[in-house]
Short mmCIF file of C-alpha atoms in Angstrom, two decimals:
data_model
loop_
_atom_site.label_atom_id
_atom_site.label_comp_id
_atom_site.label_asym_id
_atom_site.label_seq_id
_atom_site.Cartn_x
_atom_site.Cartn_y
_atom_site.Cartn_z
CA MET W 2 -6.26 61.57 -39.34
CA SER W 3 -4.85 61.87 -42.82
CA GLN W 4 -2.00 59.84 -44.30
CA SER W 5 0.33 62.67 -43.31
CA THR W 6 0.36 62.18 -39.59
CA THR W 7 1.74 65.51 -38.55
CA THR W 8 -1.48 67.51 -38.70
CA ALA W 9 -4.84 67.36 -36.99
CA PRO W 10 -7.44 65.09 -38.60
CA PRO W 11 -9.11 66.87 -41.54
CA GLU W 12 -12.84 67.51 -41.55
CA GLN W 13 -13.64 64.74 -44.01
CA GLN W 14 -11.93 62.16 -41.82
CA ARG W 15 -14.34 62.71 -38.92
CA GLY W 16 -17.69 61.06 -38.56
CA ALA W 17 -20.93 62.86 -39.29
CA GLY W 18 -21.87 65.39 -36.67
CA ALA W 19 -18.36 65.77 -35.32
CA PRO W 20 -17.54 69.00 -33.49
CA ALA W 21 -15.32 71.43 -35.32
CA PRO W 22 -11.66 70.70 -34.66
CA ALA W 23 -9.39 73.00 -32.74
CA LYS W 24 -6.68 74.59 -34.83
CA ALA W 25 -3.18 73.49 -33.89
CA ASP W 26 -0.61 76.20 -34.45
CA ALA W 27 2.03 73.67 -35.54
CA PRO W 28 2.16 70.01 -36.50
CA LEU W 29 3.45 67.20 -34.33
CA GLY W 30 7.05 66.20 -34.88
CA SER W 31 8.29 63.15 -36.72
CA GLY W 32 11.50 62.41 -34.82
CA LEU W 33 10.99 58.71 -34.04
CA LYS W 34 13.27 56.45 -36.06
CA GLN W 35 12.60 52.88 -37.11
CA ARG W 36 14.96 51.61 -34.39
CA HIS W 37 12.87 53.49 -31.81
CA LEU W 38 9.64 51.93 -33.04
CA SER W 39 11.14 48.48 -33.23
CA MET W 40 12.37 48.62 -29.64
CA ILE W 41 9.14 50.22 -28.37
CA ALA W 42 7.26 47.36 -29.99
CA LEU W 43 9.62 44.77 -28.53
CA GLY W 44 9.82 46.33 -25.07
CA GLY W 45 6.13 47.21 -24.87
CA VAL W 46 5.27 43.56 -24.40
CA ILE W 47 7.56 43.23 -21.36
CA GLY W 48 6.11 45.03 -18.33
CA ALA W 49 5.93 44.86 -14.57
CA GLY W 50 2.66 42.95 -14.93
CA LEU W 51 4.62 40.09 -16.48
CA PHE W 52 7.42 40.08 -13.91
CA VAL W 53 5.18 40.39 -10.84
CA GLY W 54 1.50 40.00 -11.70
CA SER W 55 1.95 36.63 -13.39
CA GLY W 56 2.60 35.08 -9.98
CA ALA W 57 -1.07 35.33 -9.00
CA GLY W 58 -2.05 33.74 -12.30
CA ILE W 59 0.31 30.82 -11.73
CA ALA W 60 -1.01 30.34 -8.18
CA ALA W 61 -4.57 30.14 -9.52
CA ALA W 62 -4.12 28.21 -12.75
CA GLY W 63 -1.06 26.07 -12.02
CA PRO W 64 0.73 24.73 -15.10
CA SER W 65 -2.33 25.60 -17.21
CA ILE W 66 -1.18 29.24 -16.99
CA VAL W 67 0.72 28.38 -20.19
CA LEU W 68 -2.60 27.66 -21.90
CA ALA W 69 -4.16 30.82 -20.42
CA TYR W 70 -1.37 33.01 -21.80
CA ALA W 71 -1.54 31.25 -25.16
CA VAL W 72 -5.31 31.79 -25.49
CA SER W 73 -5.27 35.44 -24.39
CA GLY W 74 -2.12 35.96 -26.48
CA LEU W 75 -4.02 34.77 -29.54
CA LEU W 76 -6.73 37.34 -28.80
CA VAL W 77 -4.09 40.06 -28.48
CA MET W 78 -2.55 39.01 -31.81
CA PHE W 79 -5.91 39.44 -33.50
CA VAL W 80 -6.46 42.84 -31.86
CA MET W 81 -3.01 44.11 -32.82
CA ARG W 82 -3.39 42.82 -36.37
CA MET W 83 -6.70 44.69 -36.72
CA LEU W 84 -5.21 47.82 -35.20
CA GLY W 85 -2.17 47.48 -37.45
CA GLU W 86 -4.37 47.24 -40.55
CA MET W 87 -6.16 50.48 -39.67
CA SER W 88 -3.05 52.32 -38.47
CA ALA W 89 -1.00 51.41 -41.55
CA ALA W 90 -3.83 52.63 -43.79
CA ASN W 91 -4.37 55.86 -41.82
CA PRO W 92 -1.64 56.57 -39.21
CA ALA W 93 -2.89 58.83 -36.44
CA SER W 94 -1.63 60.00 -33.07
CA GLY W 95 -5.07 59.11 -31.70
CA SER W 96 -4.79 55.56 -33.08
CA PHE W 97 -7.90 53.50 -32.30
CA SER W 98 -9.81 56.60 -31.10
CA VAL W 99 -9.49 58.14 -34.57
CA HIS W 100 -10.45 54.84 -36.21
CA ALA W 101 -13.54 54.52 -33.98
CA ASP W 102 -14.44 58.14 -34.79
CA ARG W 103 -14.33 57.45 -38.52
CA ALA W 104 -15.96 54.01 -38.42
CA ILE W 105 -18.68 54.34 -35.78
CA GLY W 106 -19.05 58.04 -35.06
CA PRO W 107 -17.52 60.87 -33.01
CA TRP W 108 -19.16 59.57 -29.82
CA ALA W 109 -17.21 56.31 -30.16
CA GLY W 110 -13.90 58.09 -30.73
CA PHE W 111 -14.61 60.34 -27.75
CA THR W 112 -15.45 57.37 -25.52
CA ALA W 113 -12.51 55.15 -26.52
CA GLY W 114 -10.05 58.05 -26.40
CA TRP W 115 -10.90 59.45 -23.00
CA MET W 116 -11.25 55.96 -21.49
CA PHE W 117 -7.74 55.10 -22.63
CA TRP W 118 -6.43 58.46 -21.41
CA THR W 119 -7.90 57.74 -17.97
CA LEU W 120 -6.32 54.28 -17.97
CA LEU W 121 -2.88 55.72 -18.81
CA VAL W 122 -2.85 58.50 -16.23
CA VAL W 123 -4.00 56.13 -13.48
CA GLY W 124 -1.26 53.78 -14.71
CA VAL W 125 1.30 56.56 -14.23
CA ALA W 126 0.33 56.69 -10.55
CA ILE W 127 0.58 52.93 -10.09
CA GLU W 128 3.99 52.78 -11.74
CA ALA W 129 5.34 55.82 -9.87
CA ILE W 130 4.30 54.33 -6.53
CA GLY W 131 5.83 50.95 -7.38
CA ALA W 132 9.12 52.48 -8.54
CA ALA W 133 9.30 54.75 -5.48
CA HIS W 134 8.80 51.73 -3.19
CA ILE W 135 11.81 49.98 -4.76
CA LEU W 136 14.02 53.07 -4.58
CA ALA W 137 13.04 53.78 -0.96
CA GLY W 138 13.93 50.17 -0.13
CA TRP W 139 17.40 50.65 -1.58
CA LEU W 140 17.91 53.92 0.29
CA PRO W 141 16.31 53.49 3.73
CA GLY W 142 15.18 56.70 5.32
CA THR W 143 14.18 58.38 2.08
CA PRO W 144 10.42 58.97 1.81
CA SER W 145 8.50 57.40 -1.06
CA TRP W 146 6.79 60.69 -1.91
CA MET W 147 10.18 62.25 -2.68
CA TRP W 148 10.94 59.55 -5.26
CA VAL W 149 7.48 59.92 -6.78
CA LEU W 150 8.08 63.66 -7.17
CA VAL W 151 11.55 63.13 -8.69
CA LEU W 152 10.28 60.53 -11.17
CA MET W 153 7.27 62.61 -12.19
CA VAL W 154 9.50 65.64 -12.85
CA VAL W 155 12.09 63.63 -14.79
CA PHE W 156 9.60 61.98 -17.14
CA THR W 157 7.48 65.09 -17.57
CA VAL W 158 10.57 67.01 -18.64
CA ALA W 159 11.59 64.15 -20.93
CA ASN W 160 8.21 64.28 -22.66
CA LEU W 161 8.25 68.07 -22.95
CA GLY W 162 11.27 67.78 -25.23
CA ALA W 163 11.35 66.62 -28.83
CA VAL W 164 9.70 63.26 -29.45
CA ALA W 165 13.12 61.79 -30.24
CA ARG W 166 13.95 62.16 -26.53
CA PHE W 167 11.00 59.95 -25.61
CA GLY W 168 12.14 57.52 -28.28
CA GLU W 169 15.66 57.34 -26.84
CA PHE W 170 14.39 56.74 -23.30
CA GLU W 171 12.15 53.92 -24.50
CA PHE W 172 14.86 52.51 -26.77
CA TRP W 173 17.27 51.94 -23.89
CA PHE W 174 14.58 50.86 -21.42
CA ALA W 175 13.36 48.30 -23.96
CA ALA W 176 16.91 47.12 -24.69
CA LEU W 177 17.53 46.45 -20.99
CA LYS W 178 14.19 44.62 -20.56
CA ILE W 179 14.76 42.51 -23.66
CA GLY W 180 18.27 41.65 -22.52
CA ALA W 181 16.97 40.59 -19.09
CA ILE W 182 14.20 38.39 -20.48
CA ALA W 183 16.54 36.85 -23.08
CA LEU W 184 19.04 35.97 -20.33
CA PHE W 185 16.28 34.51 -18.17
CA LEU W 186 14.93 32.38 -21.01
CA GLY W 187 18.42 31.22 -21.95
CA LEU W 188 19.24 30.12 -18.40
CA GLY W 189 15.78 28.58 -18.02
CA VAL W 190 15.99 26.50 -21.20
CA LEU W 191 19.46 25.23 -20.22
CA ALA W 192 18.11 24.25 -16.80
CA VAL W 193 15.07 22.50 -18.30
CA LEU W 194 17.41 20.49 -20.53
CA GLY W 195 19.73 19.76 -17.60
CA LEU W 196 22.61 21.59 -19.25
CA LEU W 197 23.07 24.33 -16.66
CA PRO W 198 25.90 23.51 -14.20
CA GLY W 199 24.55 22.34 -10.86
CA THR W 200 21.08 21.50 -12.17
CA SER W 201 19.32 18.41 -13.45
CA SER W 202 16.41 18.30 -15.86
CA PRO W 203 13.06 18.30 -14.00
CA GLY W 204 11.32 16.57 -16.90
CA ALA W 205 7.53 16.96 -16.90
CA GLY W 206 7.16 16.32 -13.17
CA ASN W 207 6.13 19.86 -12.18
CA LEU W 208 3.68 20.02 -15.10
CA LEU W 209 1.84 16.82 -14.18
CA HIS W 210 2.17 16.38 -10.40
CA ASP W 211 0.56 18.33 -7.52
CA GLY W 212 -2.91 18.16 -9.06
CA GLY W 213 -1.91 17.80 -12.68
CA PHE W 214 -1.96 20.32 -15.49
CA LEU W 215 -5.29 21.80 -14.27
CA PRO W 216 -4.92 21.60 -10.47
CA ASN W 217 -7.76 24.03 -9.77
CA GLY W 218 -9.92 23.00 -12.69
CA VAL W 219 -11.50 25.31 -15.23
CA ASP W 220 -12.14 27.98 -12.57
CA GLY W 221 -8.41 28.31 -11.94
CA LEU W 222 -7.75 28.48 -15.68
CA LEU W 223 -10.26 31.32 -16.02
CA VAL W 224 -8.57 33.31 -13.24
CA GLY W 225 -5.25 32.82 -15.02
CA LEU W 226 -6.86 33.92 -18.29
CA LEU W 227 -8.06 37.18 -16.73
CA ALA W 228 -4.64 37.83 -15.19
CA SER W 229 -2.93 37.25 -18.54
CA VAL W 230 -5.24 39.67 -20.39
CA VAL W 231 -4.24 42.48 -18.02
CA ALA W 232 -0.55 41.69 -18.53
CA TYR W 233 -0.82 42.24 -22.29
CA GLY W 234 -1.92 45.88 -21.97
CA GLY W 235 0.48 48.47 -23.43
CA LEU W 236 1.04 47.09 -26.90
CA GLU W 237 -1.26 49.75 -28.36
CA THR W 238 1.25 52.54 -27.67
CA VAL W 239 3.37 51.59 -30.67
CA THR W 240 0.55 52.53 -33.08
CA ILE W 241 0.29 55.93 -31.35
CA ALA W 242 4.05 56.46 -31.57
CA ALA W 243 4.16 55.38 -35.23
CA ALA W 244 2.30 58.55 -36.19
CA GLU W 245 5.40 60.58 -35.21
CA SER W 246 7.90 58.37 -36.99
CA GLU W 247 9.80 59.04 -40.20
CA ASP W 248 7.81 56.41 -42.11
CA PRO W 249 4.54 55.70 -40.22
CA VAL W 250 3.16 53.10 -42.62
CA LYS W 251 6.35 51.03 -42.75
CA GLY W 252 6.94 51.44 -39.03
CA VAL W 253 3.55 50.25 -37.83
CA ALA W 254 3.45 47.42 -40.38
CA LYS W 255 6.80 46.06 -39.21
CA ALA W 256 5.92 46.40 -35.53
CA VAL W 257 2.61 44.60 -35.85
CA ARG W 258 4.06 41.78 -37.95
CA THR W 259 6.47 40.87 -35.15
CA THR W 260 3.76 40.68 -32.48
CA MET W 261 3.16 36.94 -32.88
CA TRP W 262 6.67 35.68 -32.12
CA ARG W 263 7.17 38.27 -29.38
CA ILE W 264 4.10 37.02 -27.54
CA ALA W 265 4.98 33.37 -28.11
CA ILE W 266 8.56 33.72 -26.88
CA VAL W 267 8.28 36.30 -24.11
CA TYR W 268 4.99 35.40 -22.46
CA VAL W 269 4.15 31.80 -23.29
CA GLY W 270 7.82 30.76 -23.29
CA SER W 271 8.45 32.39 -19.90
CA MET W 272 5.43 30.74 -18.30
CA LEU W 273 6.44 27.33 -19.69
CA VAL W 274 9.98 27.68 -18.31
CA ILE W 275 8.75 28.78 -14.86
CA VAL W 276 6.13 26.07 -14.30
CA THR W 277 8.50 23.42 -15.67
CA LEU W 278 11.29 24.34 -13.25
CA LEU W 279 9.19 25.19 -10.17
CA PRO W 280 6.18 23.56 -8.49
CA TRP W 281 3.25 25.85 -9.27
CA ASN W 282 2.27 25.98 -5.58
CA ASP W 283 5.72 27.02 -4.33
CA PRO W 284 5.04 29.98 -1.95
CA ALA W 285 8.01 31.86 -3.41
CA VAL W 286 6.15 32.25 -6.72
CA THR W 287 3.74 34.75 -5.18
CA GLU W 288 5.91 36.05 -2.33
CA HIS W 289 8.96 36.98 -4.43
CA GLY W 290 7.54 36.85 -7.95
CA PRO W 291 7.88 33.95 -10.40
CA TYR W 292 11.04 35.24 -12.08
CA ALA W 293 12.93 35.92 -8.87
CA ALA W 294 11.78 32.55 -7.49
CA THR W 295 13.06 30.78 -10.60
CA LEU W 296 16.44 32.53 -10.45
CA ASP W 297 16.72 31.63 -6.76
CA HIS W 298 15.93 28.01 -7.64
CA LEU W 299 18.73 28.07 -10.21
CA GLY W 300 21.16 29.38 -7.59
CA ILE W 301 21.69 32.78 -9.22
CA PRO W 302 23.28 35.11 -6.61
CA ALA W 303 21.23 38.14 -5.52
CA ALA W 304 18.27 37.02 -7.67
CA GLY W 305 15.81 39.20 -5.75
CA GLN W 306 17.82 42.39 -6.25
CA ILE W 307 18.43 41.57 -9.90
CA MET W 308 14.68 41.30 -10.45
CA ASN W 309 14.09 44.52 -8.50
CA VAL W 310 16.36 46.30 -11.00
CA VAL W 311 14.51 44.76 -13.94
CA ILE W 312 11.10 45.59 -12.43
CA LEU W 313 12.22 49.18 -11.76
CA ILE W 314 13.26 49.53 -15.41
CA ALA W 315 9.89 48.12 -16.50
CA LEU W 316 8.03 50.56 -14.26
CA LEU W 317 10.04 53.57 -15.47
CA SER W 318 9.50 52.52 -19.06
CA ALA W 319 5.76 52.27 -18.48
CA MET W 320 5.67 55.69 -16.79
CA ASN W 321 7.46 57.26 -19.74
CA ALA W 322 5.23 55.54 -22.28
CA ASN W 323 2.01 56.36 -20.41
CA ILE W 324 2.77 60.08 -20.16
CA TYR W 325 3.62 60.05 -23.86
CA GLY W 326 0.57 58.03 -24.91
CA SER W 327 -1.89 59.99 -22.78
CA SER W 328 -0.60 63.34 -24.04
CA ARG W 329 -0.90 62.28 -27.70
CA MET W 330 -4.37 60.86 -27.13
CA ALA W 331 -5.45 64.12 -25.47
CA TYR W 332 -3.96 66.12 -28.35
CA SER W 333 -5.77 64.00 -30.92
CA LEU W 334 -9.11 64.36 -29.12
CA VAL W 335 -8.69 68.13 -28.88
CA ALA W 336 -7.73 68.33 -32.57
CA ARG W 337 -11.08 66.67 -33.34
CA GLY W 338 -13.00 69.09 -31.14
CA GLN W 339 -13.50 66.56 -28.34
CA GLY W 340 -11.52 68.15 -25.53
CA PRO W 341 -10.38 71.48 -24.02
CA LYS W 342 -9.03 73.64 -26.82
CA ALA W 343 -6.20 74.93 -24.63
CA LEU W 344 -4.54 71.50 -24.82
CA GLY W 345 -4.27 71.65 -28.62
CA LYS W 346 -1.31 74.06 -28.73
CA VAL W 347 1.84 72.51 -30.23
CA SER W 348 5.31 74.00 -29.95
CA GLY W 349 8.51 72.43 -31.17
CA GLY W 350 6.50 69.53 -32.54
CA VAL W 351 5.30 68.59 -29.02
CA PRO W 352 1.81 69.15 -27.48
CA ARG W 353 3.37 70.46 -24.29
CA ARG W 354 0.14 71.56 -22.62
CA ALA W 355 -1.29 68.08 -23.18
CA VAL W 356 1.89 66.60 -21.66
CA LEU W 357 1.59 68.82 -18.59
CA ALA W 358 -2.13 68.09 -18.19
CA SER W 359 -1.62 64.33 -18.47
CA ALA W 360 1.38 64.25 -16.14
CA GLY W 361 -0.41 66.62 -13.74
CA PHE W 362 -3.47 64.42 -13.54
CA GLY W 363 -1.20 61.44 -13.01
CA PHE W 364 0.45 63.23 -10.09
CA VAL W 365 -2.98 64.07 -8.61
CA THR W 366 -3.80 60.38 -8.85
CA VAL W 367 -0.61 59.60 -6.91
CA LEU W 368 -1.76 61.97 -4.16
CA LEU W 369 -5.18 60.27 -4.09
CA SER W 370 -3.42 56.95 -3.53
CA TYR W 371 -1.75 58.38 -0.42
CA TRP W 372 -4.74 60.32 0.92
CA TYR W 373 -7.59 57.95 0.06
CA PRO W 374 -6.08 54.51 -0.71
CA ASP W 375 -9.25 52.61 0.23
CA THR W 376 -11.81 54.99 -1.30
CA LEU W 377 -11.01 57.33 -4.19
CA PHE W 378 -7.91 55.53 -5.44
CA ALA W 379 -9.59 52.11 -5.13
CA TRP W 380 -12.53 53.57 -7.06
CA LEU W 381 -10.19 54.76 -9.82
CA LEU W 382 -8.48 51.36 -10.02
CA ASN W 383 -11.82 49.59 -10.36
CA MET W 384 -13.00 52.13 -12.91
CA VAL W 385 -10.14 51.34 -15.30
CA GLY W 386 -10.07 47.59 -14.60
CA GLY W 387 -11.79 46.58 -17.83
CA VAL W 388 -10.94 49.59 -19.99
CA ILE W 389 -8.50 47.72 -22.21
CA LEU W 390 -11.22 45.20 -23.11
CA ILE W 391 -13.66 47.98 -24.06
CA VAL W 392 -10.95 49.54 -26.23
CA TRP W 393 -10.33 46.17 -27.90
CA GLY W 394 -14.05 45.94 -28.61
CA PHE W 395 -14.00 49.34 -30.31
CA ILE W 396 -10.97 48.23 -32.34
CA ALA W 397 -12.76 45.10 -33.60
CA VAL W 398 -15.94 46.92 -34.62
CA SER W 399 -13.96 49.76 -36.24
CA GLN W 400 -11.80 47.35 -38.24
CA PHE W 401 -14.85 45.51 -39.55
CA VAL W 402 -16.41 48.77 -40.80
CA LEU W 403 -13.23 50.39 -42.14
CA ARG W 404 -12.01 47.24 -43.91
CA ARG W 405 -15.17 47.17 -46.01
CA ARG W 406 -14.75 50.88 -46.72
CA LEU W 407 -11.09 50.53 -47.70
CA GLU W 408 -11.83 47.60 -50.01
CA ARG W 409 -14.31 49.82 -51.88
CA GLU W 410 -12.50 53.16 -51.82
CA ALA W 411 -8.72 52.66 -51.35
CA PRO W 412 -7.60 49.01 -51.50
CA GLU W 413 -4.01 50.14 -52.07
CA LYS W 414 -3.90 51.27 -48.42
CA LEU W 415 -4.31 47.72 -47.13
CA VAL W 416 -0.60 47.28 -46.46
CA VAL W 417 -1.36 45.11 -43.43
CA LYS W 418 -4.40 42.82 -43.61
CA MET W 419 -6.32 41.14 -40.82
CA TRP W 420 -6.09 37.38 -41.17
CA GLY W 421 -9.24 35.46 -42.07
CA PHE W 422 -11.41 38.56 -42.39
CA PRO W 423 -14.24 38.83 -41.41
CA TYR W 424 -14.37 35.57 -39.46
CA LEU W 425 -11.42 36.18 -37.15
CA THR W 426 -12.65 39.71 -36.50
CA TRP W 427 -15.86 38.20 -35.16
CA VAL W 428 -13.85 35.65 -33.16
CA ALA W 429 -11.83 38.47 -31.56
CA LEU W 430 -14.98 40.44 -30.71
CA ALA W 431 -16.56 37.33 -29.21
CA GLY W 432 -13.39 36.76 -27.18
CA VAL W 433 -13.53 40.29 -25.76
CA VAL W 434 -17.20 39.89 -24.82
CA GLY W 435 -16.44 36.47 -23.33
CA VAL W 436 -13.70 37.82 -21.05
CA LEU W 437 -16.00 40.65 -19.89
CA VAL W 438 -18.69 38.08 -19.07
CA LEU W 439 -16.18 36.03 -17.10
CA MET W 440 -15.17 39.16 -15.19
CA ALA W 441 -18.83 39.89 -14.42
CA LEU W 442 -19.29 36.37 -13.07
CA GLY W 443 -16.19 36.45 -10.85
CA GLU W 444 -16.58 37.84 -7.34
CA ASP W 445 -13.16 39.52 -7.40
CA THR W 446 -13.63 41.17 -10.80
CA ARG W 447 -17.36 41.97 -10.89
CA THR W 448 -16.80 45.38 -9.30
CA GLN W 449 -14.36 46.30 -12.07
CA VAL W 450 -16.94 45.48 -14.73
CA VAL W 451 -19.57 47.62 -12.96
CA PHE W 452 -17.26 50.62 -12.53
CA THR W 453 -15.81 50.34 -16.04
CA GLY W 454 -19.33 50.00 -17.43
CA GLY W 455 -20.33 53.16 -15.59
CA LEU W 456 -17.36 55.09 -17.03
CA THR W 457 -18.14 53.79 -20.52
CA ALA W 458 -21.81 54.78 -20.28
CA ALA W 459 -21.01 58.26 -18.93
CA LEU W 460 -18.45 59.00 -21.66
CA ALA W 461 -20.65 57.53 -24.41
CA ALA W 462 -23.61 59.67 -23.29
CA THR W 463 -21.43 62.78 -23.20
CA GLY W 464 -19.93 62.03 -26.59
CA TYR W 465 -23.32 61.34 -28.14
CA ALA W 466 -24.73 64.59 -26.73
CA MET W 467 -21.79 66.51 -28.22
CA GLN W 468 -22.32 64.76 -31.55
CA ARG W 469 -26.04 65.63 -31.60
CA ARG W 470 -25.35 69.24 -30.65
CA ALA W 471 -22.73 69.56 -33.42
CA ALA W 472 -25.16 68.07 -35.95
CA ARG W 473 -27.77 70.72 -35.05
CA ASP W 474 -25.31 73.64 -35.32
#
């Protein structure tokens, strides 16, 4: 996509042999303000996976979960820095899909784009089901399907409006999540230091006792590493949203530059507070979630319900962001001739047909979870299990190619630069491959690698066939 992010990618921006783009009747809007992007970037790192999913990682890795989150966080920093470099140079609503298209070829953009779209719409189903479960628990007698329907309608309507409406939803969701995590960290640090009334400092006892820092050895650390990688998903949305901001280059540059301290404070800091205050093998960590268990330990009244509110906000935020991100990815693919042309229509600065298609597929996925929880829905979950790692791999390869090209043709566009290029790019790519290998070796994650590999191969073959056909025409 061109430097002006409000139009479909021009012909010269696509790889050789790309299909002819569909003509959009109007450009995308540019209603996101810097405050929207800043809060999307800040809130995007705080999801339900952190509040709930981290419990399984702690149970497996023990105190070494801090190391697992630090290592995977370093990988994410590299990935976001590479993505930031490319997105600041050429902002695009298709983000890494557009960059892969330009760097590797249309087949790569097609594969990365539709894989990520699939991940997002399946994510909509997971989040809608989780949010409905919480709401039904608060209002006994109300069916979960009713809440799913209400939530799907609300966020579909929100995304059908001007992009500023999406920005406002995410702004306030992010503000609430950030406030909750800041309060948790503040209370936790005071308790660790023994300054919170009614508590005494635990010292390093919970970090070193009950098996030590690595109670389950390297195997436990690897399980924690895999759990932490999944928790980091979602940061990519800010580079998609930046394309509809008032100043895309400045917006994405600022968002990416703050990634390091956000990861260090929110993820690594939270894990350190939790395993310092609680024994890693406390059953409450997995039964109630690590954050609720910690608040209970500190004697905070109604800790479980407080965390349910925070988790609900995180789920609603993710639903909103996933409908937005999937619709923009679909629009970008269509604009490059890699999807149904009917989805390329834009009105009022919004690709409304792409929004409806993405939300509609998400709702179908919800129905599959009710009708076939152990077959079709389980198959979908396994299919997207390793998608984010494949996307990260495309990002690393694309950045390596495009950095060389930018240095030759337009060095002034390198507003954000990948650190230690090309060495850290290779380190990041090796890290992605390493995590995939670990998943293939693990009994619980091998199926995800097989299913994700099958999806990747099918999309790559389809994209390559389309590329060859376009080259012949």
